[in-house]
Amino acid sequence: MKVAIIGSNGQLGSDLVRAFAENKDEVCPLTHANIDISNYESVRSALEKENLSVVVNTAAMHHVDNCERDPAAAYSVNSIGARNLALVTRDIGATLIHVSTDYVFDGKKTVPYLEEDAALPLNVYGNSKLAGESYVRTMNPRHFVVRTSALYGIHQCRAKGGRNFVELMLELARTRGKVRVVNDEFVSPTSTWILAQQILRLSQTDQFGLYHATSEGSCSWYEFAREIFDVAGVKVELEVAAAGDFPMKTPRPRYSVLENRRLKEVGLNLFGPWQNGLRQYLTDSELLPAAAAEA
Ligand SMILES: NC(=O)c1ccc[n+]([C@@H]2O[C@H](COP(=O)([O-])OP(=O)(O)OC[C@H]3O[C@@H](n4cnc5c(N)ncnc54)[C@H](OP(=O)(O)O)[C@@H]3O)[C@@H](O)[C@H]2O)c1
């Protein structure tokens, strides 16, 4: 199978390149320098000669405040970019796997969101991603739209820069010894390596459609931090904060936990509890001291 990975040097894209390569698929890695998804001609010329079976799109403008500041740019990447990919993949007969987000929901539910729940985004990022989903779902029948949440991985998130949440918590513990984390925002933290395995698995099927794809279970950011420190064996003063203590410029859903209902229905759900994904990531990234890894 020949597979193009768009955003191949990103946090998720890097793990996708490795997952497909380890599966002995022929991988065509595409960075922003090789393709600009917001430009139809760029998409066509990058993809049409490659004889591709599958195109995986991880490219997005997903810094939430930047999207709010520049909605035209957000829509041109997240919506028109998805449209361009849907059109070109349809024309070349390739499957499109398009990565989307939990931020399509407003966070007013208190139990996990299902694929069929109404999407009511609170911000430009969520709205522009939802429009992108719609283009993909209507323009190329051979599609997988994969919504995920709170990613962390070995490779840096290019849009957000700096450290991921796990690295940030460990860094703050080391430098300050005291950390305050919000306890009233809930997510399903998801490792990009496990998500890459899930996307690889979907690509081997023709069970096209919309999927929620996150680790099992959920936690507040505070509970996530607690688990990080417990697993890593780090002693730190961890304090509870409320979302209101760190006012955000852009509204975000308070509760964006996703249920992998459709993956389970088709017997393809590979995710285990989020705590297992965290432990595997800490071991793989060598952030876990040897003693803690063996415990
Ligand atoms: N990170 C999260 O917590 C999270 C949560 C839910 C959903 N998601 C979704 O997951 C996906 C992957 O996230 P990630 O964390 O892996 O992101 P990332 O590290 O920022 O990677 C995104 C990649 O897309 C490229 N890109 C940006 N604009 C492009 C364009 N117009 N044309 C071609 N390439 C472009 C970037 O290249 P440059 O940096 O060179 O521009 C980068 O390689 C995104 O679709 C995001 O919406 C992420």
Short mmCIF file of C-alpha atoms and ligand atoms in Angstrom, two decimals:
data_model
loop_
_atom_site.label_atom_id
_atom_site.label_comp_id
_atom_site.label_asym_id
_atom_site.label_seq_id
_atom_site.Cartn_x
_atom_site.Cartn_y
_atom_site.Cartn_z
CA MET A 1 0.00 0.00 0.00
CA LYS A 2 1.39 3.45 -0.85
CA VAL A 3 0.44 6.04 1.77
CA ALA A 4 1.00 9.80 1.86
CA ILE A 5 1.28 11.35 5.33
CA ILE A 6 0.58 15.10 5.26
CA GLY A 7 2.19 16.99 8.15
CA SER A 8 4.80 14.23 8.30
CA ASN A 9 7.13 16.19 10.60
CA GLY A 10 4.36 17.03 13.09
CA GLN A 11 3.58 15.41 16.42
CA LEU A 12 1.12 12.84 15.04
CA GLY A 13 2.52 12.78 11.48
CA SER A 14 5.95 11.62 12.68
CA ASP A 15 4.43 8.65 14.51
CA LEU A 16 2.23 7.84 11.49
CA VAL A 17 5.28 7.71 9.22
CA ARG A 18 6.89 5.23 11.63
CA ALA A 19 3.73 3.13 12.08
CA PHE A 20 3.10 2.70 8.32
CA ALA A 21 6.82 2.13 7.60
CA GLU A 22 7.04 -0.57 10.31
CA ASN A 23 4.01 -2.18 8.66
CA LYS A 24 6.08 -2.30 5.42
CA ASP A 25 3.80 0.12 3.60
CA GLU A 26 5.43 2.47 1.11
CA VAL A 27 5.34 5.89 2.81
CA CYS A 28 5.35 9.23 1.04
CA PRO A 29 6.04 11.80 3.82
CA LEU A 30 4.87 15.33 2.97
CA THR A 31 5.80 18.39 5.03
CA HIS A 32 4.44 21.91 4.60
CA ALA A 33 7.42 22.55 2.28
CA ASN A 34 6.13 19.78 -0.06
CA ILE A 35 2.40 20.61 -0.02
CA ASP A 36 0.15 23.50 1.01
CA ILE A 37 -3.27 21.95 1.56
CA SER A 38 -5.00 25.34 1.35
CA ASN A 39 -3.93 25.56 -2.30
CA TYR A 40 -5.76 23.21 -4.70
CA GLU A 41 -2.99 23.19 -7.32
CA SER A 42 -0.37 22.38 -4.69
CA VAL A 43 -2.49 19.44 -3.46
CA ARG A 44 -3.11 18.15 -6.97
CA SER A 45 0.51 18.32 -8.06
CA ALA A 46 1.80 16.72 -4.82
CA LEU A 47 -0.64 13.80 -4.89
CA GLU A 48 -1.76 12.99 -8.40
CA LYS A 49 1.39 11.30 -9.73
CA GLU A 50 2.12 9.17 -6.69
CA ASN A 51 -0.28 6.26 -7.32
CA LEU A 52 -1.49 6.48 -3.73
CA SER A 53 -3.96 4.13 -2.04
CA VAL A 54 -4.30 6.21 1.13
CA VAL A 55 -3.72 9.84 2.13
CA VAL A 56 -3.62 10.71 5.84
CA ASN A 57 -4.08 14.38 6.66
CA THR A 58 -2.77 15.65 9.98
CA ALA A 59 -2.16 19.21 8.72
CA ALA A 60 -4.17 21.89 10.47
CA MET A 61 -4.05 25.36 11.91
CA HIS A 62 -4.85 24.34 15.46
CA HIS A 63 -3.43 26.97 17.78
CA VAL A 64 -6.82 28.00 19.15
CA ASP A 65 -6.02 31.67 19.86
CA ASN A 66 -4.32 32.12 16.47
CA CYS A 67 -7.43 30.72 14.76
CA GLU A 68 -9.58 33.24 16.64
CA ARG A 69 -7.28 36.10 15.60
CA ASP A 70 -7.18 35.06 11.94
CA PRO A 71 -10.35 33.17 10.99
CA ALA A 72 -9.65 33.48 7.25
CA ALA A 73 -6.35 31.62 7.67
CA ALA A 74 -7.98 28.99 9.91
CA TYR A 75 -10.76 28.32 7.39
CA SER A 76 -8.33 28.24 4.49
CA VAL A 77 -6.31 25.40 6.09
CA ASN A 78 -8.89 23.55 8.20
CA SER A 79 -11.89 23.78 5.85
CA ILE A 80 -10.74 24.57 2.29
CA GLY A 81 -7.62 22.45 2.85
CA ALA A 82 -9.83 19.48 3.74
CA ARG A 83 -12.00 20.20 0.68
CA ASN A 84 -8.96 20.24 -1.62
CA LEU A 85 -7.78 16.91 -0.23
CA ALA A 86 -11.25 15.38 -0.56
CA LEU A 87 -11.53 16.48 -4.21
CA VAL A 88 -8.07 15.28 -5.23
CA THR A 89 -8.23 11.96 -3.36
CA ARG A 90 -11.65 11.28 -4.88
CA ASP A 91 -10.29 11.98 -8.37
CA ILE A 92 -7.25 9.71 -7.93
CA GLY A 93 -9.30 6.93 -6.25
CA ALA A 94 -7.50 7.15 -2.90
CA THR A 95 -8.90 6.81 0.61
CA LEU A 96 -8.66 9.99 2.71
CA ILE A 97 -8.08 9.70 6.45
CA HIS A 98 -8.66 13.14 7.94
CA VAL A 99 -7.80 13.94 11.57
CA SER A 100 -10.29 16.12 13.43
CA THR A 101 -10.94 17.23 16.98
CA ASP A 102 -13.01 17.01 20.17
CA TYR A 103 -13.36 20.81 19.90
CA VAL A 104 -16.29 20.37 17.49
CA PHE A 105 -18.37 19.93 20.68
CA ASP A 106 -19.52 22.63 23.10
CA GLY A 107 -18.68 20.65 26.25
CA LYS A 108 -22.13 20.95 27.82
CA LYS A 109 -22.60 17.18 28.11
CA THR A 110 -21.49 15.37 31.25
CA VAL A 111 -21.15 11.93 29.67
CA PRO A 112 -18.88 11.06 26.72
CA TYR A 113 -19.75 12.39 23.27
CA LEU A 114 -20.83 9.89 20.61
CA GLU A 115 -20.26 10.31 16.88
CA GLU A 116 -23.95 11.11 16.33
CA ASP A 117 -24.11 13.88 18.96
CA ALA A 118 -24.72 17.36 17.60
CA ALA A 119 -21.50 19.27 17.01
CA LEU A 120 -21.75 22.85 18.26
CA PRO A 121 -18.25 24.36 18.31
CA LEU A 122 -17.47 27.26 20.64
CA ASN A 123 -14.64 28.81 18.65
CA VAL A 124 -13.17 29.42 15.19
CA TYR A 125 -10.87 26.41 15.42
CA GLY A 126 -13.76 24.02 16.14
CA ASN A 127 -16.02 25.60 13.51
CA SER A 128 -13.33 25.50 10.83
CA LYS A 129 -12.51 21.85 11.62
CA LEU A 130 -16.23 20.94 11.55
CA ALA A 131 -16.57 22.54 8.10
CA GLY A 132 -13.51 20.51 7.00
CA GLU A 133 -15.14 17.30 8.25
CA SER A 134 -18.25 18.11 6.27
CA TYR A 135 -16.28 18.59 3.02
CA VAL A 136 -14.51 15.27 3.52
CA ARG A 137 -17.70 13.39 4.38
CA THR A 138 -19.62 14.71 1.38
CA MET A 139 -16.90 14.77 -1.30
CA ASN A 140 -14.97 11.49 -1.03
CA PRO A 141 -17.01 8.41 -0.07
CA ARG A 142 -13.73 6.59 0.72
CA HIS A 143 -13.11 8.62 3.88
CA PHE A 144 -12.33 8.19 7.54
CA VAL A 145 -12.84 11.29 9.70
CA VAL A 146 -11.02 10.59 12.97
CA ARG A 147 -11.78 12.88 15.92
CA THR A 148 -9.25 12.79 18.70
CA SER A 149 -8.35 14.72 21.86
CA ALA A 150 -5.50 16.05 24.04
CA LEU A 151 -2.59 14.56 22.08
CA TYR A 152 0.90 14.03 23.41
CA GLY A 153 3.79 12.25 21.77
CA ILE A 154 7.53 11.95 21.44
CA HIS A 155 7.70 14.54 18.66
CA GLN A 156 6.94 18.18 19.30
CA CYS A 157 3.55 19.65 18.37
CA ARG A 158 4.63 22.17 15.74
CA ALA A 159 1.58 24.44 16.10
CA LYS A 160 1.90 24.80 19.86
CA GLY A 161 5.68 24.49 20.14
CA GLY A 162 7.52 23.87 23.37
CA ARG A 163 6.74 20.92 25.58
CA ASN A 164 3.64 18.75 25.63
CA PHE A 165 1.55 18.63 28.83
CA VAL A 166 3.46 15.66 30.27
CA GLU A 167 6.87 17.24 29.70
CA LEU A 168 5.59 20.59 31.00
CA MET A 169 4.33 19.04 34.26
CA LEU A 170 7.65 17.24 34.83
CA GLU A 171 9.58 20.42 34.05
CA LEU A 172 7.45 22.53 36.43
CA ALA A 173 7.84 19.94 39.18
CA ARG A 174 11.62 20.00 38.71
CA THR A 175 11.99 23.77 38.58
CA ARG A 176 9.27 24.95 41.01
CA GLY A 177 8.34 21.95 43.15
CA LYS A 178 4.75 23.21 43.18
CA VAL A 179 2.15 23.03 40.41
CA ARG A 180 -1.47 24.27 40.14
CA VAL A 181 -3.65 22.49 37.60
CA VAL A 182 -7.32 22.88 36.66
CA ASN A 183 -9.69 20.25 37.98
CA ASP A 184 -12.85 21.26 36.13
CA GLU A 185 -11.89 20.59 32.49
CA PHE A 186 -12.11 17.00 31.31
CA VAL A 187 -10.43 15.22 28.40
CA SER A 188 -9.23 11.78 27.26
CA PRO A 189 -5.45 12.18 26.98
CA THR A 190 -4.30 10.26 23.91
CA SER A 191 -0.82 9.16 22.88
CA THR A 192 0.00 9.86 19.23
CA TRP A 193 1.78 6.50 18.92
CA ILE A 194 -1.39 4.58 19.86
CA LEU A 195 -3.52 6.84 17.64
CA ALA A 196 -1.11 6.15 14.76
CA GLN A 197 -1.64 2.38 15.27
CA GLN A 198 -5.40 2.96 15.25
CA ILE A 199 -5.25 4.95 12.00
CA LEU A 200 -3.07 2.25 10.43
CA ARG A 201 -5.66 -0.36 11.45
CA LEU A 202 -8.55 1.66 9.97
CA SER A 203 -6.63 2.16 6.72
CA GLN A 204 -6.60 -1.63 6.21
CA THR A 205 -10.41 -1.75 6.11
CA ASP A 206 -13.25 -0.29 4.08
CA GLN A 207 -15.34 0.59 7.13
CA PHE A 208 -15.47 4.21 6.02
CA GLY A 209 -17.08 6.93 8.12
CA LEU A 210 -16.79 9.16 11.16
CA TYR A 211 -14.92 7.83 14.21
CA HIS A 212 -14.06 8.98 17.71
CA ALA A 213 -10.54 7.76 18.50
CA THR A 214 -9.17 8.48 21.97
CA SER A 215 -7.78 6.49 24.85
CA GLU A 216 -10.41 4.94 27.10
CA GLY A 217 -11.63 6.79 30.18
CA SER A 218 -11.25 10.43 31.05
CA CYS A 219 -9.72 12.76 33.59
CA SER A 220 -9.40 16.39 34.53
CA TRP A 221 -6.07 18.05 33.74
CA TYR A 222 -5.38 17.88 37.50
CA GLU A 223 -5.99 14.12 37.53
CA PHE A 224 -3.78 13.76 34.45
CA ALA A 225 -0.99 15.63 36.26
CA ARG A 226 -1.49 13.50 39.40
CA GLU A 227 -1.05 10.32 37.34
CA ILE A 228 2.06 11.70 35.59
CA PHE A 229 3.73 12.44 38.93
CA ASP A 230 2.63 9.12 40.47
CA VAL A 231 3.92 7.02 37.55
CA ALA A 232 7.16 9.00 37.26
CA GLY A 233 7.66 8.83 41.02
CA VAL A 234 8.02 12.61 41.24
CA LYS A 235 7.38 14.38 44.53
CA VAL A 236 5.60 17.69 44.01
CA GLU A 237 3.08 19.94 45.70
CA LEU A 238 0.07 19.61 43.38
CA GLU A 239 -2.74 22.12 43.91
CA VAL A 240 -6.25 22.17 42.50
CA ALA A 241 -7.19 25.17 40.37
CA ALA A 242 -10.37 26.16 38.54
CA ALA A 243 -10.50 27.02 34.85
CA GLY A 244 -11.52 30.54 35.87
CA ASP A 245 -8.16 30.97 37.65
CA PHE A 246 -6.45 30.98 34.22
CA PRO A 247 -8.74 33.12 32.05
CA MET A 248 -8.52 32.11 28.38
CA LYS A 249 -8.93 34.51 25.45
CA THR A 250 -10.86 31.90 23.48
CA PRO A 251 -13.74 29.79 24.82
CA ARG A 252 -13.04 26.06 25.01
CA PRO A 253 -15.29 23.10 25.89
CA ARG A 254 -15.12 22.21 29.58
CA TYR A 255 -15.91 18.57 28.85
CA SER A 256 -14.75 17.05 25.56
CA VAL A 257 -14.54 13.37 26.40
CA LEU A 258 -15.20 11.15 23.37
CA GLU A 259 -16.61 7.63 23.34
CA ASN A 260 -15.14 5.34 20.64
CA ARG A 261 -18.61 3.94 19.96
CA ARG A 262 -18.16 3.32 16.24
CA LEU A 263 -14.69 1.74 16.58
CA LYS A 264 -16.19 -0.69 19.09
CA GLU A 265 -19.20 -1.43 16.88
CA VAL A 266 -16.95 -2.48 13.98
CA GLY A 267 -14.57 -4.40 16.28
CA LEU A 268 -11.56 -2.18 15.56
CA ASN A 269 -10.98 -0.30 18.83
CA LEU A 270 -7.30 -0.64 19.80
CA PHE A 271 -7.31 1.84 22.67
CA GLY A 272 -6.81 0.87 26.29
CA PRO A 273 -7.12 3.07 29.39
CA TRP A 274 -5.42 6.46 29.10
CA GLN A 275 -3.21 5.56 32.07
CA ASN A 276 -1.64 2.71 30.01
CA GLY A 277 -0.92 5.06 27.11
CA LEU A 278 0.75 7.49 29.49
CA ARG A 279 2.93 4.79 31.03
CA GLN A 280 4.00 3.54 27.59
CA TYR A 281 4.80 7.09 26.46
CA LEU A 282 6.85 7.81 29.60
CA THR A 283 8.84 4.61 29.05
CA ASP A 284 9.34 5.13 25.29
CA SER A 285 10.37 8.76 25.71
CA GLU A 286 12.78 7.81 28.50
CA LEU A 287 11.11 10.31 30.85
CA LEU A 288 10.52 7.50 33.32
CA PRO A 289 13.38 6.67 35.68
CA ALA A 290 14.34 2.97 35.38
CA ALA A 291 13.02 2.19 38.88
CA ALA A 292 9.57 3.61 38.08
CA ALA A 293 9.45 1.81 34.72
CA GLU A 294 9.95 -1.56 36.43
CA ALA A 295 7.40 -0.93 39.19
N1 LIG B 1 -2.49 18.48 19.44
C1 LIG B 1 -3.65 18.17 20.00
O1 LIG B 1 -3.78 18.12 21.23
C2 LIG B 1 -4.84 17.81 19.13
C3 LIG B 1 -6.07 17.46 19.73
C4 LIG B 1 -7.15 17.10 18.92
C5 LIG B 1 -7.00 17.09 17.53
N2 LIG B 1 -5.80 17.45 16.97
C6 LIG B 1 -5.66 17.42 15.50
O2 LIG B 1 -4.61 16.52 15.22
C7 LIG B 1 -3.91 16.90 14.05
C8 LIG B 1 -2.41 16.78 14.26
O3 LIG B 1 -2.00 17.54 15.37
P1 LIG B 1 -0.45 17.62 15.76
O4 LIG B 1 -0.41 17.89 17.22
O5 LIG B 1 0.30 16.48 15.18
O6 LIG B 1 -0.04 18.96 14.97
P2 LIG B 1 1.39 19.58 14.56
O7 LIG B 1 2.51 18.94 15.30
O8 LIG B 1 1.23 21.07 14.63
O9 LIG B 1 1.51 19.14 13.03
C9 LIG B 1 0.74 19.75 12.02
C10 LIG B 1 1.50 19.62 10.72
O10 LIG B 1 0.75 20.23 9.66
C11 LIG B 1 1.61 21.06 8.88
N3 LIG B 1 0.83 22.10 8.24
C12 LIG B 1 0.24 23.18 8.80
N4 LIG B 1 -0.41 23.90 7.86
C13 LIG B 1 -0.24 23.25 6.68
C14 LIG B 1 -0.67 23.49 5.35
N5 LIG B 1 -1.41 24.57 5.02
N6 LIG B 1 -0.32 22.60 4.38
C15 LIG B 1 0.45 21.52 4.68
N7 LIG B 1 0.91 21.26 5.92
C16 LIG B 1 0.56 22.11 6.92
C17 LIG B 1 2.60 21.60 9.90
O11 LIG B 1 3.76 22.07 9.25
P3 LIG B 1 4.44 23.51 9.70
O12 LIG B 1 4.58 23.45 11.18
O13 LIG B 1 5.73 23.53 8.95
O14 LIG B 1 3.46 24.57 9.26
C18 LIG B 1 2.86 20.34 10.73
O15 LIG B 1 3.80 19.50 10.09
C19 LIG B 1 -4.47 18.26 13.65
O16 LIG B 1 -5.39 18.04 12.60
C20 LIG B 1 -5.23 18.74 14.88
O17 LIG B 1 -6.35 19.52 14.51
C21 LIG B 1 -4.73 17.80 17.73
#
